[in-house]
Amino acid sequence: MKNPNLVAAFIFSFLASAAFAEIKDFKIAGDSRSLILFEKFGFTSDGAANIAVAEATLSSSVSSADPSLFGFFLHSSSNLLQTLIADDQPQNPNPSPCILSSPYIRLLFTFRDLSPPPFNSYNRTFPIALADDYNLFFANCVPESEVSMSVRTVLYNAQPDGSRDYLPIGEAPVPTVCFLFSLIYVAFLVIWIHFGLIANRSSAHRIHYLMAGLLVAKILNLVFKAEDQHYVRITGTPHGWDVLFYLFQFIKGVLLFTVIVLIGTGWSFLKPFLHGREKKVLMLVIPLQVVTNIASIVIGETGPFIQDWAAWVQIFLLVDVVCCCAILFPIVWSIRSLRETSKSDGKAAKNLSKLVLFRRFYLVVIGYLYFTRVVVFALKTILSYKNKWMSLAVEEGVTLAFYILMFYLFRPKVKNPYLALDDEEEAAAMAVLKEDDFDI
């Protein structure tokens, strides 16, 4: 490849999410990158992009850098392959061609179009006639040069009634999806409180009340996300709803991983306290969730225009993987502990039931983590830009199924199989346990 930076930038834009598209203000100071990705947005044929630049300055080792080699352009995701092939053509005599001259982009303006000093500004709205998924880039084709400027972007699709939709076409249904799932969780919470905590009050443990708190946090997280995206859609800004969304996203994340760890240890329904290593896992998971949510906020509220954005994405993915692995250890420890104690305490049938329960829970957690981390990412990559909301719907659907299974397996119930079993099953249970089918 003649221009590896170009290839890396386009591949990165292809994998990037459009979640950061709205009215945005950027401040670039002394940036020497050859390509800066500002936004990713799915336009309809009635879309428009308003770009305003102010206080633009250049600092270059070249005495008189050509201002036409600095500029903004739109690149369609459908032209990604053609752009990469054109960059690799051996007959191209220019070893480092400027992307601004490529026939596969839509050049918006260059620094030659800026108003004269001291303003060095530009403001124009560009109509989008061809519907597609576009990336807004700034290109710096002069090596060893730095750019400083203030940029304001307003990307939107015009509605038939003349109003503006500031969400990408593929993200427009997101507020509705979040609100509908919040209603489902409200019904879930009512059922859990009535049939779990009230009807079976005598067998309800502290973990069951904590699970109710998890549902409350999940409901509020979805409601505030719906409000956040709704206001972004109609006004271009979240009006403060993003603060509440991130707050309850953090609370929900901490509670979810805490509940999984505590259930995996059997806390409150099998034993009243945690052992030392189980406390260490919990004390590891909670700070990691703090780091994960900080990274999530940086990723969502800044965008790929900042130089460390890719590093924050890597931090988020790494810490999330560590959290997912950490929450599995208590479940494995519980399974092995039950496997060992069943050989000596004379309660093979009861231990067999517990082993079956924890093994199912282990598989459910593995399935949930796989679908929400791997399958959902694959969907985001392969779905058309018009249907990006479907990946969120699938993710929330899988999450809801996980919640239902987890709450059902560990519901309060006087005659729950893992709390009481007939001793007449001891012989058969011991025979099953001897087969070593419950090793993880």
Short mmCIF file of C-alpha atoms in Angstrom, two decimals:
data_model
loop_
_atom_site.label_atom_id
_atom_site.label_comp_id
_atom_site.label_asym_id
_atom_site.label_seq_id
_atom_site.Cartn_x
_atom_site.Cartn_y
_atom_site.Cartn_z
CA MET A 1 0.00 0.00 0.00
CA LYS A 2 1.34 3.41 -0.94
CA ASN A 3 -0.52 5.26 1.77
CA PRO A 4 -0.92 3.10 4.89
CA ASN A 5 -2.44 5.98 6.86
CA LEU A 6 -5.21 6.27 4.29
CA VAL A 7 -5.93 2.54 4.45
CA ALA A 8 -5.96 2.52 8.25
CA ALA A 9 -8.27 5.54 8.42
CA PHE A 10 -10.81 4.10 6.00
CA ILE A 11 -10.85 0.70 7.63
CA PHE A 12 -11.25 2.39 11.01
CA SER A 13 -14.16 4.46 9.69
CA PHE A 14 -15.79 1.31 8.33
CA LEU A 15 -15.67 -0.33 11.76
CA ALA A 16 -16.57 2.82 13.70
CA SER A 17 -20.06 3.39 15.06
CA ALA A 18 -22.35 6.26 14.11
CA ALA A 19 -23.38 6.81 17.72
CA PHE A 20 -21.49 10.09 17.96
CA ALA A 21 -23.44 11.87 15.20
CA GLU A 22 -25.30 15.03 16.30
CA ILE A 23 -24.50 18.75 16.49
CA LYS A 24 -20.86 18.77 17.51
CA ASP A 25 -18.19 21.34 18.35
CA PHE A 26 -14.56 20.35 17.94
CA LYS A 27 -11.32 22.05 18.90
CA ILE A 28 -8.22 20.98 16.98
CA ALA A 29 -4.88 22.23 18.31
CA GLY A 30 -1.52 21.54 16.66
CA ASP A 31 -2.70 18.34 14.97
CA SER A 32 -0.39 16.78 12.38
CA ARG A 33 -2.48 13.74 11.42
CA SER A 34 -2.95 13.26 7.68
CA LEU A 35 -6.59 12.24 8.14
CA ILE A 36 -9.03 13.13 10.93
CA LEU A 37 -12.41 11.41 11.09
CA PHE A 38 -15.01 13.80 12.52
CA GLU A 39 -18.35 12.08 12.00
CA LYS A 40 -20.05 9.01 10.58
CA PHE A 41 -23.63 9.60 9.47
CA GLY A 42 -26.29 7.76 7.47
CA PHE A 43 -27.92 10.26 5.12
CA THR A 44 -31.15 10.04 3.16
CA SER A 45 -31.50 11.79 -0.21
CA ASP A 46 -32.85 14.80 1.72
CA GLY A 47 -29.87 15.08 4.03
CA ALA A 48 -27.51 17.98 4.55
CA ALA A 49 -24.17 18.70 6.20
CA ASN A 50 -23.32 22.10 7.62
CA ILE A 51 -19.61 22.65 8.29
CA ALA A 52 -18.35 25.77 10.04
CA VAL A 53 -14.63 26.42 10.53
CA ALA A 54 -13.15 29.32 12.50
CA GLU A 55 -9.70 30.45 13.66
CA ALA A 56 -7.94 28.09 11.25
CA THR A 57 -4.14 28.32 11.34
CA LEU A 58 -1.32 26.35 9.73
CA SER A 59 2.16 25.61 11.02
CA SER A 60 4.37 23.90 8.48
CA SER A 61 8.05 23.26 7.80
CA VAL A 62 7.24 24.19 4.20
CA SER A 63 7.60 27.95 3.82
CA SER A 64 4.47 28.37 1.70
CA ALA A 65 2.22 25.35 2.12
CA ASP A 66 -0.48 25.12 -0.52
CA PRO A 67 -3.82 25.73 1.28
CA SER A 68 -5.61 23.57 -1.28
CA LEU A 69 -3.87 20.55 0.27
CA PHE A 70 -5.88 21.00 3.48
CA GLY A 71 -9.61 20.37 3.34
CA PHE A 72 -12.79 18.60 4.33
CA PHE A 73 -14.44 15.83 2.34
CA LEU A 74 -17.20 13.24 2.55
CA HIS A 75 -16.43 9.63 1.80
CA SER A 76 -19.14 7.07 1.13
CA SER A 77 -18.71 3.69 2.81
CA SER A 78 -19.81 2.05 -0.45
CA ASN A 79 -16.70 3.51 -2.15
CA LEU A 80 -14.29 2.06 0.40
CA LEU A 81 -13.07 -0.78 -1.82
CA GLN A 82 -12.60 1.44 -4.89
CA THR A 83 -10.61 3.95 -2.84
CA LEU A 84 -8.28 1.30 -1.45
CA ILE A 85 -7.76 -0.27 -4.90
CA ALA A 86 -7.03 3.11 -6.48
CA ASP A 87 -4.48 3.85 -3.76
CA ASP A 88 -2.66 0.60 -4.58
CA GLN A 89 -2.46 1.07 -8.37
CA PRO A 90 1.18 0.55 -9.46
CA GLN A 91 0.82 2.88 -12.45
CA ASN A 92 0.13 5.83 -10.15
CA PRO A 93 3.36 7.90 -10.42
CA ASN A 94 2.67 9.83 -7.22
CA PRO A 95 4.02 7.82 -4.25
CA SER A 96 1.85 9.75 -1.79
CA PRO A 97 -1.24 11.08 -3.57
CA CYS A 98 -3.49 13.55 -1.78
CA ILE A 99 -6.88 12.06 -1.01
CA LEU A 100 -8.48 15.43 -1.82
CA SER A 101 -7.88 14.74 -5.53
CA SER A 102 -9.47 11.29 -5.44
CA PRO A 103 -12.52 10.76 -7.69
CA TYR A 104 -14.09 8.57 -4.98
CA ILE A 105 -14.67 11.36 -2.49
CA ARG A 106 -16.87 14.45 -2.40
CA LEU A 107 -14.64 17.43 -1.75
CA LEU A 108 -16.46 20.02 0.35
CA PHE A 109 -13.89 22.80 0.65
CA THR A 110 -10.20 23.45 1.21
CA PHE A 111 -8.35 26.08 3.19
CA ARG A 112 -8.09 28.08 -0.04
CA ASP A 113 -11.82 28.80 0.42
CA LEU A 114 -11.41 30.29 3.89
CA SER A 115 -12.11 33.96 4.44
CA PRO A 116 -9.03 36.22 4.61
CA PRO A 117 -7.19 36.75 7.92
CA PRO A 118 -7.75 37.45 10.72
CA PHE A 119 -11.01 35.46 10.53
CA ASN A 120 -9.81 32.40 8.56
CA SER A 121 -13.35 31.04 8.66
CA TYR A 122 -15.84 29.18 6.50
CA ASN A 123 -19.50 28.25 6.90
CA ARG A 124 -21.64 26.44 4.37
CA THR A 125 -24.39 23.83 4.15
CA PHE A 126 -23.92 21.04 1.62
CA PRO A 127 -27.00 19.13 0.39
CA ILE A 128 -26.74 15.34 0.13
CA ALA A 129 -28.43 14.05 -3.01
CA LEU A 130 -27.29 10.41 -2.86
CA ALA A 131 -28.41 8.44 0.19
CA ASP A 132 -25.59 6.48 1.80
CA ASP A 133 -23.43 6.10 4.88
CA TYR A 134 -20.86 8.90 4.83
CA ASN A 135 -17.71 9.69 6.79
CA LEU A 136 -16.70 13.32 7.29
CA PHE A 137 -12.91 13.66 7.10
CA PHE A 138 -10.35 16.42 7.27
CA ALA A 139 -7.24 15.80 5.16
CA ASN A 140 -3.77 17.23 5.70
CA CYS A 141 -1.67 16.38 2.66
CA VAL A 142 1.44 18.35 3.67
CA PRO A 143 3.88 16.28 5.76
CA GLU A 144 5.28 17.83 8.94
CA SER A 145 2.52 20.42 9.12
CA GLU A 146 0.14 21.12 11.99
CA VAL A 147 -3.40 22.47 11.90
CA SER A 148 -5.35 24.34 14.58
CA MET A 149 -9.02 25.29 14.19
CA SER A 150 -12.49 25.29 15.70
CA VAL A 151 -15.04 23.16 13.87
CA ARG A 152 -18.80 22.88 14.22
CA THR A 153 -20.68 20.15 12.36
CA VAL A 154 -24.44 19.88 11.92
CA LEU A 155 -25.52 16.70 10.13
CA TYR A 156 -29.19 15.93 9.61
CA ASN A 157 -31.87 14.44 7.39
CA ALA A 158 -34.84 16.62 6.40
CA GLN A 159 -38.29 15.20 7.17
CA PRO A 160 -41.32 15.58 4.84
CA ASP A 161 -42.79 18.22 7.19
CA GLY A 162 -39.60 20.27 6.98
CA SER A 163 -38.23 19.33 10.41
CA ARG A 164 -34.73 17.99 10.91
CA ASP A 165 -33.75 14.53 12.14
CA TYR A 166 -30.29 14.73 13.67
CA LEU A 167 -29.92 10.97 14.10
CA PRO A 168 -28.53 8.86 11.24
CA ILE A 169 -31.22 7.08 9.26
CA GLY A 170 -30.21 3.75 10.78
CA GLU A 171 -30.38 5.12 14.34
CA ALA A 172 -33.73 6.92 14.06
CA PRO A 173 -35.78 4.06 15.64
CA VAL A 174 -33.42 3.81 18.66
CA PRO A 175 -35.54 5.97 21.04
CA THR A 176 -38.62 3.85 20.31
CA VAL A 177 -36.72 0.58 20.75
CA CYS A 178 -35.32 1.69 24.12
CA PHE A 179 -38.70 2.91 25.35
CA LEU A 180 -40.47 -0.33 24.37
CA PHE A 181 -37.87 -2.45 26.15
CA SER A 182 -38.18 -0.24 29.24
CA LEU A 183 -41.92 -1.03 29.33
CA ILE A 184 -41.14 -4.76 29.12
CA TYR A 185 -38.73 -4.44 32.04
CA VAL A 186 -41.36 -2.55 34.06
CA ALA A 187 -43.72 -5.51 33.60
CA PHE A 188 -40.84 -7.83 34.49
CA LEU A 189 -40.18 -5.88 37.71
CA VAL A 190 -43.86 -5.96 38.71
CA ILE A 191 -43.99 -9.74 38.19
CA TRP A 192 -40.75 -10.22 40.15
CA ILE A 193 -41.95 -8.15 43.09
CA HIS A 194 -45.41 -9.73 43.23
CA PHE A 195 -44.64 -13.39 42.59
CA GLY A 196 -41.08 -13.44 43.91
CA LEU A 197 -40.62 -11.02 46.77
CA ILE A 198 -44.20 -10.84 48.10
CA ALA A 199 -45.77 -14.23 47.35
CA ASN A 200 -42.61 -16.05 48.49
CA ARG A 201 -41.45 -13.59 51.13
CA SER A 202 -40.29 -16.33 53.50
CA SER A 203 -37.82 -17.71 50.94
CA ALA A 204 -36.68 -14.35 49.51
CA HIS A 205 -33.05 -13.57 50.30
CA ARG A 206 -30.93 -10.45 50.04
CA ILE A 207 -29.77 -11.42 46.57
CA HIS A 208 -33.38 -11.36 45.34
CA TYR A 209 -33.84 -7.77 46.50
CA LEU A 210 -30.56 -6.85 44.84
CA MET A 211 -31.87 -8.41 41.63
CA ALA A 212 -34.94 -6.17 41.90
CA GLY A 213 -32.59 -3.20 42.20
CA LEU A 214 -30.86 -4.36 39.02
CA LEU A 215 -34.19 -4.27 37.17
CA VAL A 216 -34.85 -0.73 38.42
CA ALA A 217 -31.41 0.41 37.20
CA LYS A 218 -31.98 -1.28 33.83
CA ILE A 219 -35.37 0.43 33.41
CA LEU A 220 -33.97 3.87 34.22
CA ASN A 221 -30.97 3.28 31.95
CA LEU A 222 -33.29 2.50 29.01
CA VAL A 223 -35.64 5.39 29.77
CA PHE A 224 -32.82 7.92 29.94
CA LYS A 225 -31.21 6.51 26.80
CA ALA A 226 -34.55 6.86 24.99
CA GLU A 227 -34.86 10.48 26.18
CA ASP A 228 -31.23 11.22 25.31
CA GLN A 229 -31.60 9.91 21.76
CA HIS A 230 -35.04 11.51 21.35
CA TYR A 231 -33.72 14.99 22.14
CA VAL A 232 -30.66 14.43 19.97
CA ARG A 233 -32.99 13.42 17.15
CA ILE A 234 -35.20 16.53 17.30
CA THR A 235 -32.73 19.18 18.51
CA GLY A 236 -29.24 17.81 17.88
CA THR A 237 -28.24 17.96 21.56
CA PRO A 238 -29.18 15.70 24.52
CA HIS A 239 -30.21 18.56 26.88
CA GLY A 240 -28.53 16.88 29.86
CA TRP A 241 -30.22 13.49 29.46
CA ASP A 242 -26.86 11.99 28.54
CA VAL A 243 -25.62 12.63 32.10
CA LEU A 244 -28.46 10.55 33.57
CA PHE A 245 -28.00 7.92 30.88
CA TYR A 246 -24.30 7.46 31.67
CA LEU A 247 -24.98 7.52 35.42
CA PHE A 248 -27.49 4.68 35.29
CA GLN A 249 -25.45 2.84 32.68
CA PHE A 250 -22.69 2.75 35.28
CA ILE A 251 -25.07 1.69 38.10
CA LYS A 252 -26.65 -0.98 35.92
CA GLY A 253 -23.26 -2.33 34.82
CA VAL A 254 -21.94 -2.54 38.38
CA LEU A 255 -25.15 -4.17 39.65
CA LEU A 256 -25.28 -6.69 36.79
CA PHE A 257 -21.73 -7.94 37.29
CA THR A 258 -22.16 -7.86 41.08
CA VAL A 259 -25.34 -9.94 40.87
CA ILE A 260 -23.67 -12.48 38.57
CA VAL A 261 -20.68 -12.78 40.94
CA LEU A 262 -22.87 -13.08 44.05
CA ILE A 263 -25.16 -15.66 42.45
CA GLY A 264 -22.09 -17.56 41.29
CA THR A 265 -20.84 -17.71 44.88
CA GLY A 266 -24.23 -18.73 46.27
CA TRP A 267 -24.31 -15.67 48.52
CA SER A 268 -27.34 -15.31 50.83
CA PHE A 269 -29.28 -18.32 49.51
CA LEU A 270 -26.57 -20.97 50.07
CA LYS A 271 -24.20 -19.19 52.45
CA PRO A 272 -24.43 -15.93 54.41
CA PHE A 273 -20.97 -14.56 53.61
CA LEU A 274 -18.27 -14.45 50.95
CA HIS A 275 -14.88 -16.13 51.14
CA GLY A 276 -11.66 -14.19 50.67
CA ARG A 277 -11.09 -15.00 47.00
CA GLU A 278 -14.73 -14.25 46.19
CA LYS A 279 -14.40 -10.82 47.80
CA LYS A 280 -11.27 -10.23 45.72
CA VAL A 281 -13.18 -10.96 42.51
CA LEU A 282 -15.91 -8.54 43.54
CA MET A 283 -13.34 -5.89 44.44
CA LEU A 284 -11.73 -6.42 41.04
CA VAL A 285 -14.93 -6.28 39.01
CA ILE A 286 -16.31 -3.06 40.52
CA PRO A 287 -13.22 -0.87 39.78
CA LEU A 288 -12.99 -2.41 36.31
CA GLN A 289 -16.61 -1.41 35.71
CA VAL A 290 -15.67 2.14 36.71
CA VAL A 291 -12.88 2.12 34.11
CA THR A 292 -15.21 0.59 31.51
CA ASN A 293 -17.81 3.29 32.01
CA ILE A 294 -15.22 6.08 31.91
CA ALA A 295 -13.98 4.69 28.60
CA SER A 296 -17.57 4.41 27.35
CA ILE A 297 -18.22 8.08 28.17
CA VAL A 298 -15.02 9.21 26.43
CA ILE A 299 -15.88 7.11 23.36
CA GLY A 300 -19.47 8.30 23.19
CA GLU A 301 -19.00 11.97 24.01
CA THR A 302 -15.86 12.77 22.03
CA GLY A 303 -15.52 10.75 18.84
CA PRO A 304 -12.62 9.62 16.67
CA PHE A 305 -11.38 13.17 16.06
CA ILE A 306 -9.36 13.08 19.30
CA GLN A 307 -5.94 11.49 18.96
CA ASP A 308 -6.38 8.99 21.81
CA TRP A 309 -9.86 7.82 20.79
CA ALA A 310 -8.61 4.49 19.42
CA ALA A 311 -6.69 3.90 22.66
CA TRP A 312 -9.87 4.44 24.69
CA VAL A 313 -11.67 1.92 22.48
CA GLN A 314 -8.91 -0.60 23.14
CA ILE A 315 -9.07 0.08 26.89
CA PHE A 316 -12.84 -0.43 26.84
CA LEU A 317 -12.58 -3.75 24.99
CA LEU A 318 -9.70 -5.04 27.13
CA VAL A 319 -11.30 -4.18 30.47
CA ASP A 320 -14.65 -5.56 29.32
CA VAL A 321 -13.02 -8.88 28.40
CA VAL A 322 -11.27 -9.02 31.80
CA CYS A 323 -14.60 -8.37 33.57
CA CYS A 324 -16.34 -11.07 31.55
CA CYS A 325 -13.64 -13.60 32.45
CA ALA A 326 -13.55 -12.58 36.12
CA ILE A 327 -17.27 -13.16 36.73
CA LEU A 328 -16.96 -16.76 35.55
CA PHE A 329 -14.50 -17.78 38.27
CA PRO A 330 -16.98 -17.79 41.20
CA ILE A 331 -19.36 -20.01 39.23
CA VAL A 332 -16.56 -22.46 38.44
CA TRP A 333 -15.42 -22.42 42.08
CA SER A 334 -18.97 -23.16 43.27
CA ILE A 335 -19.30 -26.08 40.86
CA ARG A 336 -15.99 -27.59 41.94
CA SER A 337 -16.75 -27.03 45.63
CA LEU A 338 -20.12 -28.77 45.32
CA ARG A 339 -18.46 -31.58 43.37
CA GLU A 340 -15.96 -32.17 46.17
CA THR A 341 -18.34 -31.84 49.13
CA SER A 342 -20.89 -34.17 47.53
CA LYS A 343 -18.49 -37.07 48.04
CA SER A 344 -18.33 -36.67 51.80
CA ASP A 345 -21.44 -34.97 53.22
CA GLY A 346 -23.98 -37.67 52.31
CA LYS A 347 -26.25 -35.24 50.43
CA ALA A 348 -25.61 -36.33 46.87
CA ALA A 349 -29.14 -35.60 45.61
CA LYS A 350 -29.18 -32.05 46.93
CA ASN A 351 -25.68 -31.38 45.64
CA LEU A 352 -26.57 -32.84 42.25
CA SER A 353 -29.46 -30.39 41.97
CA LYS A 354 -27.17 -27.50 42.88
CA LEU A 355 -24.58 -28.68 40.37
CA VAL A 356 -27.18 -28.83 37.61
CA LEU A 357 -28.35 -25.34 38.52
CA PHE A 358 -24.88 -23.78 38.55
CA ARG A 359 -23.88 -25.58 35.38
CA ARG A 360 -26.94 -24.15 33.63
CA PHE A 361 -26.14 -20.71 34.98
CA TYR A 362 -22.55 -21.04 33.75
CA LEU A 363 -23.77 -21.89 30.24
CA VAL A 364 -26.33 -19.06 30.30
CA VAL A 365 -23.66 -16.52 31.28
CA ILE A 366 -21.29 -17.82 28.58
CA GLY A 367 -24.07 -17.57 25.99
CA TYR A 368 -24.98 -14.04 27.08
CA LEU A 369 -21.40 -12.81 26.93
CA TYR A 370 -20.83 -14.44 23.53
CA PHE A 371 -23.95 -12.98 21.93
CA THR A 372 -23.60 -9.46 23.35
CA ARG A 373 -19.87 -9.18 22.62
CA VAL A 374 -19.33 -11.21 19.44
CA VAL A 375 -22.63 -11.68 17.61
CA VAL A 376 -23.82 -8.11 18.19
CA PHE A 377 -20.48 -6.73 16.97
CA ALA A 378 -20.77 -8.87 13.84
CA LEU A 379 -24.29 -7.54 13.25
CA LYS A 380 -23.10 -3.94 13.59
CA THR A 381 -20.47 -4.66 10.97
CA ILE A 382 -22.62 -6.42 8.36
CA LEU A 383 -25.96 -4.64 8.73
CA SER A 384 -26.90 -1.99 6.20
CA TYR A 385 -26.53 1.59 7.43
CA LYS A 386 -30.33 1.87 7.21
CA ASN A 387 -30.81 -0.97 9.71
CA LYS A 388 -28.17 -0.27 12.36
CA TRP A 389 -30.89 -0.07 15.01
CA MET A 390 -31.49 -3.81 14.60
CA SER A 391 -28.20 -4.60 16.34
CA LEU A 392 -29.45 -2.70 19.41
CA ALA A 393 -32.79 -4.55 19.27
CA VAL A 394 -30.99 -7.91 19.09
CA GLU A 395 -28.65 -6.94 21.94
CA GLU A 396 -31.53 -5.85 24.16
CA GLY A 397 -33.51 -8.96 23.23
CA VAL A 398 -30.62 -11.24 24.20
CA THR A 399 -30.10 -9.26 27.42
CA LEU A 400 -33.79 -9.59 28.29
CA ALA A 401 -33.65 -13.36 27.67
CA PHE A 402 -30.59 -13.59 29.93
CA TYR A 403 -32.33 -11.65 32.70
CA ILE A 404 -35.41 -13.87 32.45
CA LEU A 405 -33.37 -17.08 32.62
CA MET A 406 -31.20 -15.84 35.49
CA PHE A 407 -34.18 -14.63 37.51
CA TYR A 408 -36.10 -17.84 36.82
CA LEU A 409 -33.25 -20.14 37.84
CA PHE A 410 -32.70 -18.30 41.13
CA ARG A 411 -36.24 -17.21 41.92
CA PRO A 412 -37.50 -17.32 45.54
CA LYS A 413 -39.45 -20.53 46.02
CA VAL A 414 -40.05 -22.59 49.15
CA LYS A 415 -39.70 -25.88 47.31
CA ASN A 416 -37.03 -24.77 44.93
CA PRO A 417 -35.04 -27.88 43.89
CA TYR A 418 -31.72 -26.39 44.99
CA LEU A 419 -33.07 -25.77 48.50
CA ALA A 420 -34.82 -29.09 49.21
CA LEU A 421 -34.71 -32.59 47.68
CA ASP A 422 -35.91 -36.02 48.75
CA ASP A 423 -33.23 -38.28 50.25
CA GLU A 424 -34.50 -41.29 48.25
CA GLU A 425 -32.64 -39.95 45.23
CA GLU A 426 -29.27 -40.23 46.98
CA ALA A 427 -28.10 -43.44 45.28
CA ALA A 428 -28.97 -42.32 41.78
CA ALA A 429 -27.49 -38.89 42.37
CA MET A 430 -24.23 -40.33 43.70
CA ALA A 431 -23.93 -42.50 40.60
CA VAL A 432 -24.32 -39.45 38.39
CA LEU A 433 -21.76 -37.48 40.38
CA LYS A 434 -19.21 -40.25 39.99
CA GLU A 435 -19.36 -39.87 36.21
CA ASP A 436 -17.44 -36.55 36.45
CA ASP A 437 -19.84 -34.76 34.11
CA PHE A 438 -19.71 -31.51 36.06
CA ASP A 439 -16.09 -30.54 35.70
CA ILE A 440 -15.54 -27.19 33.98
#
